[in-house]
C-alpha positions as semicolon CSV with decimal commas, in nm:
position;residue;x (nm);y (nm);z (nm)
1;M;3,479;0,913;2,109
2;S;3,329;0,585;2,191
3;W;3,239;0,382;1,898
4;K;2,978;0,178;2,089
5;T;2,643;0,185;2,046
6;Q;2,422;0,125;2,347
7;I;2,252;-0,189;2,500
8;G;1,896;-0,262;2,501
9;R;1,545;-0,159;2,326
10;R;1,565;0,225;2,129
11;P;1,255;0,393;2,128
12;D;1,452;0,716;1,974
13;L;1,520;0,496;1,692
14;E;1,186;0,310;1,639
15;A;1,036;0,652;1,636
16;L;1,233;0,736;1,265
17;E;1,082;0,801;0,940
18;V;1,196;0,562;0,657
19;N;1,178;0,636;0,320
20;P;0,989;1,009;0,364
21;V;0,927;1,109;-0,028
22;I;0,760;0,897;-0,161
23;G;0,600;0,708;0,186
24;Y;0,412;0,422;0,240
25;I;0,051;0,342;0,108
26;G;-0,037;0,022;0,236
27;N;-0,136;0,078;0,584
28;T;-0,413;0,306;0,399
29;I;-0,547;0,051;0,185
30;Y;-0,524;-0,166;0,472
31;P;-0,556;0,047;0,807
32;V;-0,398;-0,087;1,136
33;I;-0,570;-0,222;1,389
34;T;-0,340;-0,314;1,679
35;V;-0,371;-0,634;1,919
36;G;-0,159;-0,697;2,268
37;E;-0,182;-1,114;2,122
38;K;0,000;-1,262;1,864
39;A;-0,274;-1,479;1,717
40;G;-0,691;-1,480;1,789
41;K;-1,023;-1,426;1,659
42;I;-1,144;-1,129;1,498
43;Y;-1,482;-1,045;1,443
44;Y;-1,666;-0,840;1,119
45;K;-1,920;-0,689;0,897
46;T;-1,942;-0,874;0,569
47;L;-2,142;-0,712;0,330
48;T;-2,506;-0,836;0,314
49;A;-2,683;-0,976;0,002
50;D;-3,017;-0,792;-0,113
51;A;-3,306;-0,952;-0,008
52;A;-3,651;-0,941;-0,189
53;A;-3,895;-0,762;0,041
54;Q;-4,218;-0,956;0,126
55;T;-4,555;-0,879;-0,049
56;S;-4,865;-1,005;0,020
57;R;-4,774;-1,055;0,367
58;T;-5,107;-1,211;0,556
59;A;-5,202;-1,020;0,891
60;G;-5,114;-1,115;1,207
61;T;-4,790;-1,308;1,086
62;A;-4,457;-1,189;1,143
63;P;-4,247;-1,053;0,864
64;T;-4,013;-1,277;0,654
65;R;-3,594;-1,140;0,870
66;T;-3,298;-1,143;0,657
67;L;-3,022;-1,137;1,023
68;L;-2,782;-0,965;1,004
69;T;-2,444;-1,143;1,199
70;D;-2,085;-1,106;1,263
71;S;-1,828;-1,298;1,026
72;N;-1,508;-1,421;1,214
73;L;-1,147;-1,521;1,070
74;D;-0,829;-1,644;1,273
75;F;-0,564;-1,407;1,217
76;S;-0,180;-1,482;1,350
77;C;0,102;-1,213;1,346
78;A;0,409;-1,384;1,218
79;E;0,756;-1,214;1,296
80;V;0,935;-1,011;1,043
81;I;1,289;-0,954;1,144
82;K;1,614;-0,811;0,990
83;A;1,917;-0,689;1,129
84;Y;2,245;-0,438;1,050
85;G;2,566;-0,396;1,152
86;V;2,831;-0,064;1,155
87;A;3,190;-0,154;1,189
88;K;3,345;0,051;1,453
89;S;3,603;0,141;1,141
90;E;3,308;0,321;0,995
91;V;3,155;0,523;1,284
92;K;3,394;0,785;1,244
93;Q;3,359;0,813;0,869
94;M;2,971;0,762;0,934
95;G;3,062;1,162;1,175
96;G;2,998;0,956;1,532
97;I;2,780;0,638;1,693
98;E;2,506;0,896;1,716
99;N;2,469;0,860;1,318
100;A;2,558;0,549;1,317
101;D;2,277;0,450;1,581
102;R;2,031;0,694;1,337
103;L;2,120;0,481;0,982
104;G;2,177;0,149;1,112
105;G;1,810;0,224;1,314
106;K;1,659;0,331;0,939
107;A;1,787;0,028;0,785
108;S;1,618;-0,216;1,026
109;K;1,324;-0,046;1,034
110;R;1,331;0,032;0,677
111;S;1,344;-0,369;0,595
112;V;1,067;-0,448;0,823
113;Q;0,804;-0,175;0,687
114;R;0,913;-0,288;0,328
115;A;0,826;-0,631;0,381
116;Q;0,506;-0,546;0,528
117;E;0,459;-0,322;0,249
118;D;0,546;-0,557;0,008
119;A;0,249;-0,802;0,131
120;Q;0,028;-0,532;0,152
121;A;0,102;-0,434;-0,226
122;A;0,079;-0,871;-0,299
123;K;-0,275;-0,858;-0,134
124;L;-0,422;-0,569;-0,305
125;F;-0,272;-0,684;-0,672
126;S;-0,338;-1,060;-0,598
127;A;-0,316;-1,318;-0,908
128;A;-0,682;-1,342;-0,878
129;R;-0,762;-1,017;-0,923
130;Y;-0,535;-0,911;-1,210
131;A;-0,652;-1,220;-1,419
132;A;-1,048;-1,100;-1,360
133;A;-0,905;-0,703;-1,446
134;L;-1,097;-0,524;-1,725
135;D;-0,836;-0,365;-1,940
136;V;-0,940;0,038;-1,964
137;S;-0,573;0,111;-2,217
138;S;-0,809;0,186;-2,457
139;N;-1,106;0,429;-2,309
140;P;-0,978;0,418;-1,910
141;F;-1,247;0,698;-1,845
142;D;-1,533;0,500;-1,878
143;G;-1,408;0,176;-1,819
144;I;-1,308;0,316;-1,472
145;L;-1,690;0,428;-1,430
146;W;-1,750;0,064;-1,556
147;K;-1,583;-0,021;-1,259
148;L;-1,688;0,172;-0,996
149;D;-2,015;-0,007;-1,009
150;D;-1,918;-0,316;-0,880
151;V;-1,767;-0,184;-0,544
152;R;-2,078;0,068;-0,490
153;R;-2,268;-0,076;-0,193
154;Y;-1,993;-0,035;0,029
155;T;-1,943;0,304;0,215
156;G;-1,598;0,504;0,219
157;R;-1,370;0,703;0,027
158;K;-1,315;0,580;-0,329
159;A;-0,953;0,574;-0,435
160;L;-0,750;0,505;-0,734
161;V;-0,422;0,324;-0,651
162;F;-0,121;0,335;-0,905
163;S;0,229;0,185;-0,894
164;E;0,453;0,499;-1,022
165;R;0,484;0,316;-1,367
166;S;0,089;0,259;-1,403
167;F;0,016;0,619;-1,264
168;R;0,217;0,699;-1,572
169;A;0,050;0,500;-1,815
170;F;-0,302;0,681;-1,721
171;I;-0,143;1,035;-1,737
172;N;0,022;0,966;-2,061
173;N;-0,303;0,809;-2,199
174;T;-0,497;1,051;-2,456
175;E;-0,795;1,070;-2,353
176;T;-0,609;1,154;-2,024
177;K;-0,393;1,417;-2,200
178;A;-0,656;1,559;-2,299
179;R;-0,868;1,564;-1,995
180;L;-0,595;1,734;-1,873
181;V;-0,594;1,978;-2,091
182;Y;-1,015;2,093;-2,052
183;S;-0,968;2,066;-1,706
184;F;-0,730;2,280;-1,514
185;R;-0,749;2,633;-1,607
186;D;-0,740;2,727;-1,273
187;V;-0,461;2,522;-1,209
188;P;-0,118;2,637;-1,251
189;A;0,147;2,549;-1,536
190;A;0,426;2,427;-1,342
191;D;0,143;2,157;-1,141
192;M;-0,005;2,088;-1,468
193;L;0,268;2,013;-1,664
194;A;0,390;1,795;-1,381
195;K;0,056;1,584;-1,341
196;T;0,119;1,554;-0,941
197;P;-0,100;1,323;-0,791
198;A;-0,275;1,626;-0,625
199;V;-0,379;1,737;-0,948
200;V;-0,427;1,434;-1,102
201;A;-0,701;1,342;-0,800
202;K;-0,881;1,700;-0,836
203;M;-0,887;1,595;-1,264
204;L;-1,084;1,292;-1,139
205;A;-1,340;1,424;-0,906
206;G;-1,424;1,627;-1,177
207;F;-1,507;1,334;-1,386
208;L;-1,544;0,985;-1,118
209;A;-1,643;0,908;-0,795
210;I;-1,348;0,906;-0,660
211;D;-1,180;1,074;-0,371
212;E;-0,795;1,010;-0,366
213;V;-0,526;0,874;-0,600
214;L;-0,274;0,676;-0,404
215;I;0,043;0,622;-0,551
216;G;0,277;0,339;-0,462
217;D;0,696;0,334;-0,478
218;D;0,733;0,066;-0,766
219;N;0,977;-0,129;-0,559
220;H;0,665;-0,234;-0,407
221;W;0,377;-0,131;-0,660
222;A;0,529;-0,273;-0,976
223;I;0,438;-0,643;-0,926
224;S;0,644;-0,816;-1,209
225;G;0,429;-0,941;-1,441
226;Q;0,075;-0,637;-1,314
227;E;0,323;-0,309;-1,379
228;D;-0,027;-0,241;-1,664
229;A;-0,246;-0,263;-1,334
230;A;-0,437;0,015;-1,122
231;A;-0,654;-0,113;-0,824
232;I;-1,015;0,097;-0,744
233;V;-1,049;0,086;-0,385
234;V;-1,294;0,177;-0,083
235;L;-1,079;0,258;0,162
236;P;-1,152;0,122;0,485
237;P;-1,237;0,426;0,787
238;N;-0,899;0,459;1,020
239;E;-1,086;0,353;1,322
240;D;-0,995;0,072;1,500
241;F;-1,339;-0,131;1,497
242;S;-1,484;0,045;1,164
243;H;-1,519;-0,297;1,049
244;K;-1,730;-0,341;1,312
245;M;-1,921;-0,122;1,193
246;D;-1,972;-0,132;0,823
247;P;-1,816;-0,402;0,601
248;V;-1,446;-0,311;0,480
249;L;-1,202;-0,400;0,228
250;G;-0,946;-0,561;0,553
251;K;-0,691;-0,446;0,778
252;T;-0,403;-0,496;0,886
253;I;-0,361;-0,687;1,190
254;V;-0,013;-0,545;1,400
255;Y;0,087;-0,690;1,724
256;L;0,271;-0,454;1,985
257;P;0,479;-0,619;2,211
258;D;0,516;-0,381;2,475
259;G;0,156;-0,194;2,425
260;E;0,240;0,073;2,290
261;Q;0,517;0,007;1,979
262;P;0,496;-0,183;1,651
263;Y;0,864;-0,193;1,572
264;E;1,047;-0,321;1,847
265;I;1,441;-0,156;1,757
266;E;1,769;-0,322;1,971
267;S;2,087;-0,217;1,957
268;Y;2,418;-0,370;2,120
269;P;2,773;-0,340;2,003
270;L;2,966;-0,688;1,919
271;L;3,300;-0,688;2,126
272;D;3,509;-0,950;1,936
273;A;3,329;-0,826;1,591
274;K;3,391;-0,492;1,705
275;V;3,081;-0,418;1,511
276;N;2,742;-0,274;1,662
277;S;2,426;-0,442;1,612
278;Y;2,068;-0,310;1,489
279;D;1,764;-0,518;1,491
280;C;1,450;-0,409;1,373
281;T;1,140;-0,687;1,454
282;G;0,756;-0,616;1,360
283;W;0,455;-0,861;1,369
284;Y;0,195;-0,840;1,116
285;D;-0,128;-1,050;0,989
286;I;-0,328;-0,860;0,652
287;E;-0,687;-1,008;0,629
288;E;-0,944;-0,949;0,379
289;F;-1,277;-0,929;0,552
290;N;-1,487;-0,841;0,212
291;A;-1,272;-0,883;-0,100
292;A;-1,521;-0,752;-0,325
293;A;-1,409;-0,358;-0,195
294;A;-1,147;-0,396;-0,475
295;V;-1,102;-0,473;-0,765
296;L;-0,816;-0,415;-1,061
297;V;-0,807;-0,225;-1,397
298;K;-0,548;-0,236;-1,672
299;V;-0,425;0,095;-1,812
300;G;-0,158;-0,015;-1,956
301;N;0,228;0,044;-1,998
302;P;0,400;0,320;-2,078
303;A;0,556;0,240;-2,400
304;I;0,945;0,221;-2,413
305;T;1,098;0,186;-2,749
306;T;1,437;0,109;-2,793
307;T;1,542;0,161;-3,194
308;T;1,870;-0,059;-3,304
309;T;2,028;0,051;-3,595
310;T;2,159;-0,281;-3,809
311;T;2,465;-0,175;-4,013
312;T;2,563;-0,516;-4,299
313;T;2,925;-0,437;-4,392
314;T;2,966;-0,613;-4,733
315;T;3,387;-0,691;-4,764
316;T;3,544;-0,768;-5,171
317;T;3,877;-0,965;-5,201
318;T;4,056;-0,899;-5,509
319;A;4,262;-1,214;-5,612
């Protein structure tokens, strides 16, 4: 059995799915648009402020116009790369070169995808948005309804975006639990007790103008110092040119090195080191076009109570 991997580009490894249980949500919030150049200019629609209608117009004169125009910004897709290695001695332990290839390819791709997911989470849960976030932990339903008004003019599916941690805080809120009891007479008990995202999404549809609930992996979305945050977002359509048709939150601009694949994975054996190397490269830029299409709220943190028992010992010494 040969321990050496193939040399060159590996489309088979590029197609492997990573993190399949929880998955990634960043591309739903900032859909991908692909480009053939690493840098350039992108044009998009912004939300035009309502202008007052004209009254008492003089006959024969043209009405006052408010022009609808495109905005634009410069983008630059930065490289992100990660390499993993599998030693010759480990190939047999992994069950052969095919398994070693799969594990090395998945590891490198996961690191690149994690970097993109981290960047998307940081873009949405920005320090500025968090500083402006309304604390709704005492009354989450009224608070979310209040903040939905902030994004009402944007067209698209309304979503609540949680980390796993903030989602637990939300479903364990007294008001949320009370509404669960009255909202799911037709839902199987196991689903209600599990409090799955689909069940909560059904509940929210009955009380709020919310279409979707997205729960991100805590490793990416429970941002330090902001673990109590959730986002109210108008999701952009997935169409490549939706940002040219309507004002949308933003897009993830991804450079395709060969015009087809967003990730480039290569493998090659390092003969002197007796190691197979697997590296994945990606290029992306996350841009917001209409930042007001998303707002944050604070839903509270899950209570973690630690009880510490202190024992005092008195020693009496007899002379």
